[in-house]
XYZ file of C-alpha atoms in Angstrom:
633
model
C -2.179 2.764 43.750
C -0.938 4.696 40.770
C -1.628 8.320 40.677
C -3.050 9.747 37.528
C -5.728 8.610 35.127
C -5.501 6.357 32.143
C -7.505 7.144 29.061
C -9.801 4.678 27.432
C -7.198 4.005 24.778
C -3.964 4.186 26.670
C -4.087 1.308 29.100
C -1.102 -0.599 30.340
C 0.324 -2.710 33.082
C 0.610 -0.968 36.412
C 2.435 -2.691 39.207
C 0.404 -0.861 41.785
C -2.781 -2.337 40.523
C -3.120 -6.118 40.610
C -1.744 -9.484 41.493
C 1.285 -9.810 39.280
C 1.064 -13.566 39.421
C -2.055 -13.806 37.275
C -2.561 -13.474 33.504
C -5.100 -12.468 30.883
C -4.085 -14.210 27.705
C -2.544 -17.161 29.491
C -5.765 -18.143 31.311
C -5.247 -15.604 34.073
C -5.727 -11.876 34.497
C -2.376 -10.333 35.345
C -2.558 -6.762 34.187
C -4.546 -3.947 35.707
C -5.257 -0.702 33.904
C -2.599 1.831 34.748
C -3.842 5.265 35.600
C -0.781 7.030 34.328
C 0.955 5.037 31.611
C 0.106 6.092 28.061
C 0.971 3.040 26.003
C -0.184 -0.532 25.896
C 2.563 -2.412 27.611
C 1.131 -5.880 27.976
C 0.536 -8.960 25.943
C -3.051 -9.079 27.165
C -5.552 -10.572 24.633
C -2.963 -11.191 21.946
C -0.117 -13.505 21.193
C 2.651 -11.667 19.467
C 4.541 -12.948 16.506
C 6.945 -10.492 15.022
C 7.669 -9.766 11.389
C 10.251 -7.727 9.600
C 7.576 -5.050 9.381
C 6.620 -5.183 13.040
C 4.381 -7.141 15.378
C 1.534 -9.171 13.944
C -1.101 -9.553 16.588
C -2.960 -12.836 16.458
C -6.207 -12.471 18.337
C -7.021 -15.687 20.113
C -10.767 -15.439 20.549
C -12.394 -18.884 20.163
C -13.121 -19.733 16.571
C -11.495 -16.600 15.259
C -8.257 -16.433 13.335
C -6.227 -13.464 12.303
C -7.680 -10.824 10.083
C -5.569 -12.174 7.286
C -7.154 -15.620 7.181
C -10.161 -14.887 5.031
C -8.451 -12.430 2.776
C -5.649 -14.908 2.214
C -8.150 -17.595 1.254
C -10.015 -15.321 -1.134
C -6.826 -14.569 -2.996
C -6.465 -18.240 -3.928
C -8.154 -19.500 -7.064
C -10.593 -22.415 -6.947
C -7.953 -24.598 -8.570
C -5.430 -23.677 -5.876
C -7.923 -24.380 -3.110
C -8.800 -27.790 -4.609
C -5.105 -28.595 -4.863
C -4.490 -27.552 -1.253
C -7.427 -29.650 -0.088
C -6.170 -32.682 -1.999
C -2.680 -32.248 -0.544
C -4.107 -32.012 2.954
C -6.105 -35.207 2.459
C -3.082 -37.038 1.089
C -1.003 -35.804 4.003
C -3.543 -37.257 6.410
C -3.296 -40.628 4.680
C 0.475 -40.558 4.821
C 0.871 -40.956 8.556
C -0.832 -41.939 11.803
C -3.560 -39.558 12.852
C -3.073 -37.774 16.145
C -5.512 -35.073 17.103
C -3.219 -33.973 19.911
C 0.523 -34.504 19.369
C 0.904 -35.299 23.063
C -1.708 -38.109 23.080
C -2.131 -41.485 21.342
C -4.728 -41.773 18.596
C -8.407 -41.785 19.458
C -10.415 -44.981 18.955
C -11.894 -43.811 15.644
C -8.425 -42.962 14.443
C -7.126 -46.351 15.491
C -9.784 -48.047 13.391
C -8.926 -45.888 10.406
C -5.215 -46.601 10.785
C -5.948 -50.318 11.151
C -7.485 -50.498 7.675
C -4.014 -50.449 6.134
C -3.243 -53.137 3.528
C -2.710 -56.646 4.960
C 0.739 -57.739 6.072
C 2.819 -59.445 3.402
C 5.996 -61.418 3.451
C 8.947 -59.116 3.017
C 12.632 -59.947 2.665
C 14.979 -59.290 5.530
C 15.672 -55.558 5.540
C 18.507 -54.140 7.592
C 21.709 -52.206 7.039
C 23.530 -55.309 5.855
C 20.952 -56.231 3.189
C 19.554 -52.904 2.003
C 22.285 -52.543 -0.621
C 21.051 -55.699 -2.372
C 17.812 -54.099 -3.570
C 17.124 -51.844 -6.518
C 15.757 -48.352 -6.073
C 12.375 -49.478 -7.360
C 12.297 -52.401 -4.909
C 13.274 -50.157 -2.023
C 10.508 -47.733 -2.963
C 7.959 -50.572 -3.023
C 9.190 -52.031 0.279
C 9.113 -48.589 1.909
C 5.453 -48.086 1.048
C 4.508 -51.522 2.402
C 6.546 -51.044 5.575
C 4.919 -47.685 6.178
C 1.463 -49.229 5.807
C 2.393 -51.987 8.247
C 3.797 -49.396 10.623
C 0.568 -47.432 10.456
C -1.366 -50.597 11.240
C 0.839 -51.370 14.232
C 0.532 -47.801 15.438
C -3.251 -47.986 15.130
C -3.174 -51.069 17.320
C -0.975 -49.246 19.843
C 1.916 -51.621 19.145
C 4.327 -48.728 19.271
C 7.585 -50.656 19.523
C 6.635 -52.802 16.542
C 5.656 -49.682 14.601
C 9.018 -48.117 15.457
C 10.811 -51.134 13.995
C 8.729 -51.071 10.819
C 9.172 -47.331 10.260
C 12.883 -47.778 10.868
C 13.059 -50.337 8.048
C 11.025 -48.023 5.813
C 13.572 -45.274 6.484
C 16.381 -47.632 5.396
C 14.562 -48.061 2.108
C 13.724 -44.394 1.664
C 14.638 -41.337 3.752
C 11.139 -39.874 3.731
C 10.153 -37.121 6.197
C 6.783 -38.801 6.766
C 8.488 -41.992 7.965
C 10.588 -40.064 10.473
C 7.554 -38.132 11.670
C 5.515 -41.340 12.011
C 8.250 -42.950 14.086
C 8.391 -39.772 16.171
C 4.656 -40.197 16.793
C 5.399 -43.620 18.279
C 8.107 -42.221 20.532
C 5.650 -39.456 21.420
C 3.118 -42.038 22.588
C 5.839 -43.697 24.674
C 6.977 -40.396 26.162
C 10.526 -40.707 24.803
C 10.936 -37.001 24.123
C 14.596 -37.056 23.129
C 13.815 -39.588 20.406
C 10.868 -37.476 19.274
C 13.217 -34.518 18.852
C 15.737 -36.674 16.970
C 13.233 -38.032 14.453
C 11.247 -34.844 13.932
C 14.503 -32.975 13.369
C 15.389 -35.493 10.661
C 11.941 -34.976 9.111
C 12.286 -31.184 9.202
C 15.748 -31.368 7.660
C 14.118 -33.132 4.718
C 11.077 -30.825 4.617
C 11.534 -27.518 6.438
C 7.814 -26.692 6.212
C 6.517 -29.981 7.610
C 3.948 -28.608 10.056
C 3.126 -31.874 11.773
C 6.784 -32.569 12.482
C 7.315 -29.024 13.757
C 4.373 -29.357 16.134
C 5.580 -32.735 17.393
C 9.077 -31.450 17.999
C 7.709 -28.356 19.736
C 5.602 -30.565 21.992
C 8.655 -32.662 22.823
C 10.773 -29.589 23.521
C 8.075 -28.343 25.867
C 8.132 -31.641 27.778
C 11.916 -31.325 27.987
C 11.405 -27.765 29.327
C 13.269 -26.301 26.368
C 10.706 -23.559 26.038
C 12.577 -21.226 23.712
C 13.086 -24.038 21.190
C 9.420 -25.027 21.472
C 8.353 -21.417 20.941
C 10.390 -21.190 17.737
C 8.858 -24.370 16.310
C 5.286 -23.433 17.184
C 5.858 -19.980 15.682
C 7.196 -21.481 12.446
C 4.180 -23.807 12.368
C 1.793 -20.856 12.762
C 3.469 -18.948 9.952
C 3.304 -21.912 7.563
C -0.372 -22.460 8.396
C -1.147 -18.771 8.036
C -2.284 -18.652 11.686
C -5.259 -20.886 10.928
C -4.402 -23.536 13.512
C -5.901 -22.367 16.788
C -4.087 -25.017 18.829
C -0.671 -23.956 17.525
C -1.483 -20.289 18.109
C -2.478 -21.037 21.691
C 0.778 -22.921 22.098
C 2.683 -19.803 21.028
C 0.829 -17.842 23.699
C 1.538 -20.480 26.320
C 5.216 -20.705 25.471
C 5.671 -16.929 25.444
C 4.354 -16.952 28.975
C 6.553 -19.827 30.120
C 9.733 -18.417 28.644
C 9.039 -14.934 29.992
C 8.119 -16.178 33.462
C 11.197 -18.400 33.726
C 13.492 -15.554 32.716
C 11.532 -13.099 34.838
C 12.085 -15.153 37.991
C 15.834 -15.166 37.344
C 15.877 -11.416 36.780
C 13.923 -10.707 39.953
C 16.071 -13.054 42.018
C 19.187 -11.037 41.236
C 17.547 -7.649 40.680
C 18.613 -4.805 42.915
C 15.702 -3.111 44.649
C 15.790 0.445 43.398
C 13.413 3.294 42.772
C 11.632 3.477 39.413
C 11.778 6.562 37.221
C 11.093 9.928 38.863
C 8.035 10.167 36.596
C 6.584 7.095 38.274
C 7.529 8.226 41.784
C 6.127 11.712 41.267
C 2.846 10.377 39.898
C 2.454 8.057 42.870
C 3.219 10.702 45.479
C 0.926 13.176 43.702
C -1.973 10.790 44.176
C -2.121 11.925 47.807
C -3.169 15.429 48.813
C -0.223 17.634 49.555
C 0.146 18.300 53.280
C 2.604 20.442 55.204
C 5.386 18.640 57.080
C 4.486 17.474 60.583
C 5.044 20.074 63.274
C 8.716 20.205 64.157
C 9.896 18.918 60.759
C 9.332 22.115 58.780
C 12.135 23.415 56.582
C 12.722 26.249 59.028
C 13.196 23.903 61.996
C 16.828 23.636 63.053
C 17.581 19.934 63.341
C 20.843 18.011 63.452
C 21.108 15.778 60.381
C 22.743 13.121 62.552
C 19.486 12.596 64.425
C 16.404 10.642 63.393
C 14.270 13.772 63.172
C 16.966 15.545 61.188
C 16.999 12.722 58.641
C 13.205 12.814 58.430
C 13.381 16.518 57.644
C 16.113 15.886 55.064
C 14.025 13.179 53.399
C 11.027 15.504 53.035
C 13.169 18.279 51.569
C 14.916 15.938 49.144
C 11.599 14.575 47.857
C 10.480 18.069 46.835
C 13.211 18.124 44.160
C 11.217 15.528 42.163
C 14.391 14.230 40.536
C 16.013 10.786 40.534
C 18.782 11.986 42.869
C 16.301 13.750 45.105
C 14.116 10.694 45.524
C 17.142 8.473 46.193
C 18.330 10.900 48.881
C 14.858 10.862 50.402
C 14.723 7.064 50.474
C 18.102 6.832 52.179
C 17.184 9.542 54.673
C 13.936 7.840 55.730
C 15.805 4.575 56.203
C 18.536 6.258 58.239
C 15.963 8.101 60.363
C 14.592 4.816 61.656
C 18.084 3.440 62.196
C 19.023 6.470 64.313
C 15.765 6.335 66.253
C 14.662 8.804 68.939
C 11.822 9.944 66.683
C 9.267 10.557 69.397
C 5.834 11.469 68.012
C 7.185 11.176 64.444
C 7.996 7.462 64.599
C 4.760 6.386 62.899
C 5.329 8.969 60.155
C 8.889 7.693 59.640
C 7.689 4.118 59.133
C 4.989 5.401 56.791
C 7.530 7.179 54.601
C 10.106 4.398 54.621
C 7.364 1.904 53.734
C 6.244 4.167 50.885
C 9.683 4.200 49.310
C 10.211 0.468 49.854
C 6.939 -0.076 48.016
C 8.123 2.104 45.157
C 11.253 -0.045 44.976
C 9.050 -3.130 44.572
C 9.787 -4.536 48.032
C 6.214 -5.204 49.102
C 7.051 -7.503 52.000
C 9.152 -4.958 53.880
C 6.854 -2.134 52.817
C 3.841 -3.905 54.314
C 5.764 -4.529 57.526
C 6.661 -0.831 57.807
C 3.115 0.354 57.178
C 1.705 -2.158 59.636
C 4.170 -0.854 62.237
C 3.090 2.689 61.399
C -0.572 1.794 61.948
C 0.256 0.179 65.276
C 2.112 3.296 66.425
C -0.577 5.720 65.252
C -3.948 4.284 64.241
C -5.291 7.728 63.291
C -2.971 8.147 60.282
C -5.438 7.289 57.507
C -2.849 7.576 54.749
C -1.081 4.521 56.167
C -4.158 2.346 55.583
C -4.698 3.741 52.094
C -1.099 3.023 51.068
C -1.249 -0.444 52.562
C -4.425 -1.105 50.583
C -2.586 -0.439 47.300
C 0.119 -2.897 48.334
C -2.416 -5.565 49.190
C -3.935 -5.031 45.759
C -0.572 -5.523 44.103
C -0.177 -8.958 45.677
C -3.770 -9.855 44.811
C -5.331 -9.584 48.266
C -8.448 -7.605 47.472
C -10.189 -8.441 50.775
C -7.268 -7.065 52.778
C -7.332 -3.915 50.631
C -11.044 -3.432 51.257
C -10.454 -3.939 54.992
C -7.762 -1.247 54.963
C -10.158 1.216 53.368
C -12.725 0.390 56.053
C -10.173 0.974 58.809
C -9.202 4.291 57.239
C -12.848 5.398 57.189
C -13.257 4.427 60.828
C -10.480 6.887 61.643
C -11.663 9.715 59.409
C -14.608 9.232 57.080
C -14.087 12.741 55.703
C -10.575 12.153 54.375
C -10.918 12.686 50.583
C -7.820 10.547 49.874
C -9.727 7.468 51.025
C -12.456 7.946 48.433
C -10.032 8.832 45.654
C -7.957 5.693 46.124
C -10.986 3.469 46.671
C -12.322 4.880 43.411
C -9.036 3.848 41.803
C -9.722 0.291 42.963
C -13.185 0.362 41.391
C -11.795 1.906 38.208
C -9.126 -0.775 37.870
C -11.760 -3.515 38.344
C -14.018 -1.943 35.726
C -16.617 -0.945 38.310
C -17.060 2.473 36.781
C -20.338 3.460 38.437
C -18.851 2.881 41.888
C -15.654 4.631 40.807
C -17.552 7.701 39.616
C -19.429 7.858 42.909
C -16.231 7.759 44.973
C -14.463 10.307 42.739
C -17.471 12.543 43.197
C -17.307 12.131 46.984
C -13.585 12.954 46.915
C -14.364 16.128 44.955
C -17.134 17.098 47.365
C -14.675 16.872 50.259
C -11.874 18.693 48.427
C -12.575 20.472 45.161
C -8.959 21.596 44.788
C -7.416 18.158 44.110
C -7.063 18.054 40.340
C -6.647 14.295 39.929
C -10.134 13.553 41.270
C -11.564 15.738 38.504
C -9.318 14.226 35.831
C -10.103 10.681 36.865
C -13.826 11.403 36.994
C -13.639 12.632 33.397
C -11.792 9.500 32.333
C -14.327 7.312 34.153
C -17.223 9.051 32.417
C -15.467 8.378 29.124
C -15.054 4.694 30.000
C -18.775 4.546 30.789
C -19.570 5.837 27.302
C -20.613 9.309 28.451
C -18.305 11.097 26.031
C -20.132 14.416 26.172
C -20.023 14.449 29.990
C -16.363 13.521 29.943
C -15.446 16.306 27.518
C -17.454 18.783 29.605
C -15.571 17.689 32.735
C -12.225 18.283 31.051
C -13.245 21.676 29.680
C -14.251 22.645 33.204
C -10.895 21.355 34.482
C -9.022 23.522 31.989
C -11.033 26.548 33.137
C -10.371 25.906 36.833
C -6.857 24.392 36.629
C -5.404 26.055 33.549
C -1.827 25.956 34.867
C -1.816 22.201 35.631
C -0.129 20.192 32.828
C -1.857 16.919 33.701
C -5.244 18.296 32.647
C -4.029 18.911 29.106
C -2.159 15.623 28.933
C -5.112 13.414 29.833
C -7.610 15.487 27.887
C -5.275 14.956 24.935
C -5.345 11.218 25.490
C -9.125 11.131 25.209
C -9.002 13.255 22.065
C -6.381 10.886 20.661
C -8.696 7.971 21.374
C -11.323 9.741 19.265
C -8.726 10.183 16.496
C -8.874 13.961 16.832
C -5.154 14.068 16.218
C -4.561 17.792 15.696
C -6.499 18.716 18.850
C -4.753 16.007 20.851
C -1.282 17.173 19.792
C -2.210 20.752 20.674
C -3.108 19.591 24.196
C 0.106 17.571 24.527
C 2.149 20.594 23.448
C 0.393 22.731 26.049
C 1.069 20.083 28.691
C 4.775 20.112 27.789
C 4.926 23.896 28.111
C 3.149 23.798 31.467
C 5.579 21.113 32.644
C 8.548 23.301 31.730
C 7.031 26.258 33.559
C 6.001 24.474 36.739
C 8.554 21.637 37.081
C 11.725 22.540 35.182
C 13.891 20.081 37.129
C 11.386 17.246 37.461
C 9.420 17.338 34.238
C 6.820 14.622 33.647
C 7.681 13.105 30.255
C 4.284 11.505 29.570
C 3.060 14.330 27.291
C 6.136 13.847 25.095
C 5.435 10.130 24.804
C 1.760 10.734 24.100
C 2.652 13.158 21.352
C 4.985 10.551 19.864
C 2.112 8.065 19.762
C -0.198 10.644 18.217
C 2.260 11.439 15.422
C 2.755 7.747 14.751
C -0.967 6.996 14.624
C -1.836 10.087 12.592
C 1.015 10.432 10.109
C 3.182 7.343 10.700
C 5.918 9.873 11.428
C 8.418 7.443 12.922
C 11.303 9.894 12.829
C 9.620 12.590 14.901
C 8.054 10.007 17.236
C 11.493 8.511 17.923
C 12.945 11.963 18.578
C 10.263 12.654 21.164
C 10.891 9.329 22.912
C 14.623 9.973 22.903
C 14.011 13.409 24.408
C 11.869 11.808 27.109
C 14.663 9.356 27.892
C 17.220 12.155 28.144
C 14.993 13.851 30.729
C 14.064 10.597 32.505
C 16.414 7.714 31.516
C 14.581 5.309 33.834
C 11.119 5.887 32.337
C 9.919 2.425 31.410
C 7.029 3.830 29.365
C 9.391 5.755 27.114
C 11.592 2.672 26.721
C 8.630 0.455 25.840
C 7.238 2.991 23.383
C 10.610 3.293 21.666
C 10.757 -0.495 21.391
C 7.333 -0.561 19.744
C 8.279 2.181 17.292
C 11.457 0.349 16.302
C 9.550 -2.893 15.900
C 7.027 -1.217 13.620
C 9.892 -0.242 11.325
C 11.415 -3.694 11.238
C 14.388 -2.661 13.394
C 14.072 -5.901 15.283
C 17.501 -6.072 16.898
C 17.220 -2.532 18.257
C 13.676 -3.196 19.455
C 14.849 -6.291 21.335
C 17.399 -4.222 23.259
C 14.710 -1.761 24.333
C 12.304 -4.516 25.396
C 15.046 -6.075 27.504
C 15.788 -2.669 28.986
C 12.094 -2.300 29.831
C 12.268 -5.606 31.710
C 15.243 -4.322 33.695
C 13.302 -1.210 34.678
C 10.159 -3.081 35.713
C 9.311 -3.207 39.412
C 7.220 -6.338 39.788
C 6.991 -9.844 38.374
C 3.944 -8.955 36.269
C 5.703 -6.004 34.645
C 8.869 -8.017 34.039
C 6.907 -10.845 32.399
C 5.044 -8.421 30.140
C 8.265 -6.806 28.958
C 9.982 -10.154 28.474
C 7.005 -11.522 26.525
C 7.566 -8.792 23.962
C 11.303 -9.450 24.086
C 10.860 -13.189 23.497
C 8.448 -12.605 20.620
C 11.011 -10.257 19.111
C 13.849 -12.708 19.722
C 11.802 -15.414 18.015
C 11.462 -13.098 15.026
C 15.233 -12.940 14.740
C 15.539 -16.716 15.026
C 12.876 -17.224 12.355
C 14.812 -14.926 10.038
C 17.972 -16.906 10.671
C 16.614 -20.464 10.519
C 13.661 -20.026 8.145
C 14.336 -16.987 5.933
C 11.561 -17.987 3.552
C 9.070 -17.879 6.446
C 10.224 -14.479 7.605
C 9.591 -13.109 4.134
C 6.195 -14.780 3.987
C 5.173 -13.435 7.386
C 6.248 -9.940 6.431
C 3.939 -10.099 3.422
C 1.224 -11.583 5.591
C 1.614 -8.689 8.035
C 0.956 -6.236 5.255
C -2.143 -8.207 4.321
C -3.371 -8.019 7.888
C -3.342 -4.262 7.725
C -0.146 -3.996 9.711
C 0.393 -4.007 13.436
C -1.091 -1.514 15.793
C 0.300 0.542 18.615
C -2.385 1.482 21.060
């Protein structure tokens, strides 16, 4: 489980927290609150469509459109609204009615379509005869053929309707005729033909929403998800995000595209350690203990032995740098390969499993920790670590069982209560979380993160005064610990007390420099960047802070994601896309990869909209301003 608290505002995906195969927005809950990442890094609760000015978040609560819907309607005059209503009614008369582009018409719709004018005798119309008719005759024939096609469609005579619409198209290349014929192919499941006819319709009318939706539906059936996403996005923009079904389709397609690409990335992704910031935060979530007897720094051990490699791994980890952690991981692996570990064998499997987990290799990590528990059932930390891994793969019962086994071995181990509290916190069970944090503090008052997390939990419960009092007490008792100032600053930032928050972030940075010059935690820098953006929209200084964080910790996915958001807010879409893709590369688990790629695909769609539909990109940019602009949380 991740190591340090998350404020009420700054919640993000944490791989150590939940089943990465589930989702929130896409009818599943895939993201757990991180207890150390300071920026929203998930698509949870929103579908993202990107504008030249940044991300426009379309909230998909039932019956609720974007904030811009009502304001946009109020700006129209009564005359304009009457005209729009009349056009909508005429559009409905123009073609077969389909409530769902993937389904044939409902019975009521069939009856309505069947009321078309009665069939009349028409001359033979084909490519060989069409040149014999005047333009006026062709126009008249086209209207009659369309009406007959509508009647055939209403009677579910799709092949006949296709023939009639085809003749109407010979008389007049009308986008409605192509779209109507596409509806017939849609009912027959001939998706390639649907794409062909809707494309013809869109070429004639680039803002033909019904044709865009039909083509998007066909693309989705053909598993061309990126193409479907572009069409549904264009449809949403044209409709001003008023069509709930199209908006939900954007959400669904973002998920599909991201998941498909995410699986490919993970299949070829090298298992490697995340940023030293992440590793340090995870390791800090366990009470610091001296090395096992015989592995102390002063012990003289041959590095070519298993025990010598164990000692080397422990020493390397104290550097708290990327190189140090990599050396530690390799040493723990080599220790087990060399063997002859004696009483330290269980500890060796514990440490190797820990670093395999950090690399995102849960299967091997679980095997190592299970082996460790078999070798030494009294090592409570093994059960606690295994619980966090079970949580990550969505096995909450197994996690709870691990906590029980840990308590059977040592019910007075404060780490058990701290990490069980993390479980409750992540699940939103704040009363239970507060109780376990309190128990952890009772057993060990010197572990700062129990105090910090208790303060955050109180804040989440709405007890702001209690939370602030807890943090003031923390500063009094742990005035040299940078994390206290960082997370206190986050809560102040959530209350929009910007000057106070920045003061705390600055203090955290100074404490980091003093206490960890070689392994500085960059989260206070990123938090300060967010504060400056939210307070003064100071993009330049915010970017500088993120860049500084990335110089210190190039693998910090939070810094990468924050930089992407900042660039997106400024309309630097191409640059933002590169950072989102980089964030996906740095992600450890499927859930994190999908979240990063969802942003990347939304951003990529923005670029495609600009290229294919420049008039829509401009319109959406104006719409974004009307919505009050995007938010970074």
